[in-house]
One Martini backbone bead per residue (centre of mass of N, CA, C, O) as a GRO file, in nm:
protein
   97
    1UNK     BB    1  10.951  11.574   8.383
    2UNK     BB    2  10.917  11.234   8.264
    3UNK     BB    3  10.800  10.935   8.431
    4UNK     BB    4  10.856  10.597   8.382
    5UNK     BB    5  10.664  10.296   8.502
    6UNK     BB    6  10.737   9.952   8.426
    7UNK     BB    7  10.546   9.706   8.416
    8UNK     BB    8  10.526   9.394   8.551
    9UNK     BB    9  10.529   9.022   8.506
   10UNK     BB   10  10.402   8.730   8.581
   11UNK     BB   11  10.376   8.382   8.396
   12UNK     BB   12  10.118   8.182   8.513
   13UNK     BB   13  10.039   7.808   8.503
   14UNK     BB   14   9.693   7.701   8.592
   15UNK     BB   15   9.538   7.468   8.654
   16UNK     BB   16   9.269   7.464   8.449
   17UNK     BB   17   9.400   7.719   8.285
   18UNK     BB   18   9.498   7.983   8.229
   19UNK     BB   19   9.744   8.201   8.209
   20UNK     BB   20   9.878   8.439   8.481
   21UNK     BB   21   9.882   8.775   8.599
   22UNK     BB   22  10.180   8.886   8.790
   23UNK     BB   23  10.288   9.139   8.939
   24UNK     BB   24  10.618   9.323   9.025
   25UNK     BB   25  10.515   9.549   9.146
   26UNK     BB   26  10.570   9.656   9.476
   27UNK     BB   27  10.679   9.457   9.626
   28UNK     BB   28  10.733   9.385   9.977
   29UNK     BB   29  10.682   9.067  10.010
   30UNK     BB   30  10.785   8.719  10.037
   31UNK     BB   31  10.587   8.429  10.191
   32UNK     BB   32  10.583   8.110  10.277
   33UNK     BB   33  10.290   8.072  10.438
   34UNK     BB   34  10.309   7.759  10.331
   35UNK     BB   35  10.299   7.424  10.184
   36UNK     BB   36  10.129   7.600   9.953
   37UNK     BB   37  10.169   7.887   9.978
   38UNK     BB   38  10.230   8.247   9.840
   39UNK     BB   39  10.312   8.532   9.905
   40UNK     BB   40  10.227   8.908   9.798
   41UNK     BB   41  10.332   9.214   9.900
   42UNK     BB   42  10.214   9.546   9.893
   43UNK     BB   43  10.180   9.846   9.928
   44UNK     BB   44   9.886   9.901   9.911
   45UNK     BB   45   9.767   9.588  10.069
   46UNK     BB   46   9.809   9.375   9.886
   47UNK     BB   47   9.725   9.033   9.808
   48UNK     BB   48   9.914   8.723   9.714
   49UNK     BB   49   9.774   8.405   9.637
   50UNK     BB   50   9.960   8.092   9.595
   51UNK     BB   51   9.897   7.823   9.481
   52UNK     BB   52  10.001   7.496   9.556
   53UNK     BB   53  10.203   7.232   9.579
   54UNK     BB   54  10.311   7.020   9.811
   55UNK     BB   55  10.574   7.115  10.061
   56UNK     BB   56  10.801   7.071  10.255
   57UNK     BB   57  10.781   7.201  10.600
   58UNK     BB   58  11.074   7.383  10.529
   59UNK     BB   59  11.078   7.507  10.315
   60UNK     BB   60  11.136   7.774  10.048
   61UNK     BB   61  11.133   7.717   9.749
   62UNK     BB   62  10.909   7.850   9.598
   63UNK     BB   63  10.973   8.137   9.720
   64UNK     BB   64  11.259   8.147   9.542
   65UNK     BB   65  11.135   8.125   9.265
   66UNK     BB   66  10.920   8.379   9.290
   67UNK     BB   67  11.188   8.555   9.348
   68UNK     BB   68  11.374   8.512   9.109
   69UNK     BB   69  11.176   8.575   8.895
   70UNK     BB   70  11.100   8.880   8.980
   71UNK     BB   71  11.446   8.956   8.909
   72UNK     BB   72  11.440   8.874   8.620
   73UNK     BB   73  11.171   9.045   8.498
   74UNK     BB   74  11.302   9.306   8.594
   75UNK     BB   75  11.580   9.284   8.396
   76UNK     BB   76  11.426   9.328   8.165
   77UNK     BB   77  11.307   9.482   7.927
   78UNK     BB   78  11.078   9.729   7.856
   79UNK     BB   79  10.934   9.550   7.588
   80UNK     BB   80  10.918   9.349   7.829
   81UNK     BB   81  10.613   9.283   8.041
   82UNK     BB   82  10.634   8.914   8.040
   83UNK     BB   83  10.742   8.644   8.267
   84UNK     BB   84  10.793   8.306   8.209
   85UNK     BB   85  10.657   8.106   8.462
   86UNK     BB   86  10.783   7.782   8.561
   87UNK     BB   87  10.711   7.587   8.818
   88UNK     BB   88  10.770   7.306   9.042
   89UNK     BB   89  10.477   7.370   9.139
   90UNK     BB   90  10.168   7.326   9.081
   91UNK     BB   91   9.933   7.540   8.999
   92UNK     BB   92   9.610   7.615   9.100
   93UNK     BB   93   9.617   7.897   9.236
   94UNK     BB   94   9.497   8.289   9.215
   95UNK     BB   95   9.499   8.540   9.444
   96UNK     BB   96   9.332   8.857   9.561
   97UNK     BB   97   9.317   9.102   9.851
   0.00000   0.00000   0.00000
C-alpha cells in the first residue's frame, strides 16, 4: 500500500520581496512569540520565524491569523499545494533555523 503525504504551503507576501512559501505540514505549536515575530515549531525540531509590524502587546492576533490560515490551507484540495495569504500585519522577514 503507497501513502501520500501532500505538503500544503501557506503564500506569504513579505515587504521588498517576493512572496515566500512556508510549510504547513508537521507544525506542532505557533506561537505569538513577541509584539513582531510568530514562530512555528515543526516536529523536525525546526523553527520559523515571521516576523511582522508591531501589534499590541497582549494581542496574539497576527498568530490567530497565521493559525486560521493554516487550517484554510489544509482544508484545500490536493492539487492546490500554496494557499494564498496576505495578513493584516505587514511582514518584513521570514526565516528558519
Amino acid at each position: 500500500m503507497l501513502l501520500f503525504i501532500m505538503e500544503k504551503f501557506l503564500k506569504i507576501p513579505v515587504t521588498n520581496e517576493q512572496e515566500q512559501l512556508v510549510s504547513v505540514l508537521d507544525v506542532k505549536l505557533v506561537e505569538q512569540a513577541s509584539t513582531t515575530t510568530v514562530t512555528l515549531a515543526y516536529g523536525s525540531g525546526k523553527v520559523v520565524t515571521i516576523t511582522h509590524a508591531a501589534i499590541s502587546a497582549s494581542s496574539e492576533a497576527m498568530r490567530d491569523a497565521v493559525q486560521d490560515a493554516m487550517v484554510e490551507a489544509l482544508a484545500t484540495g490536493w492539487t492546490e499545494v500554496s494557499y494564498d495569504y496576505v495578513p493584516n500585519s505587514a511582514v518584513s522577514g521570514i526565516a528558519i533555523a
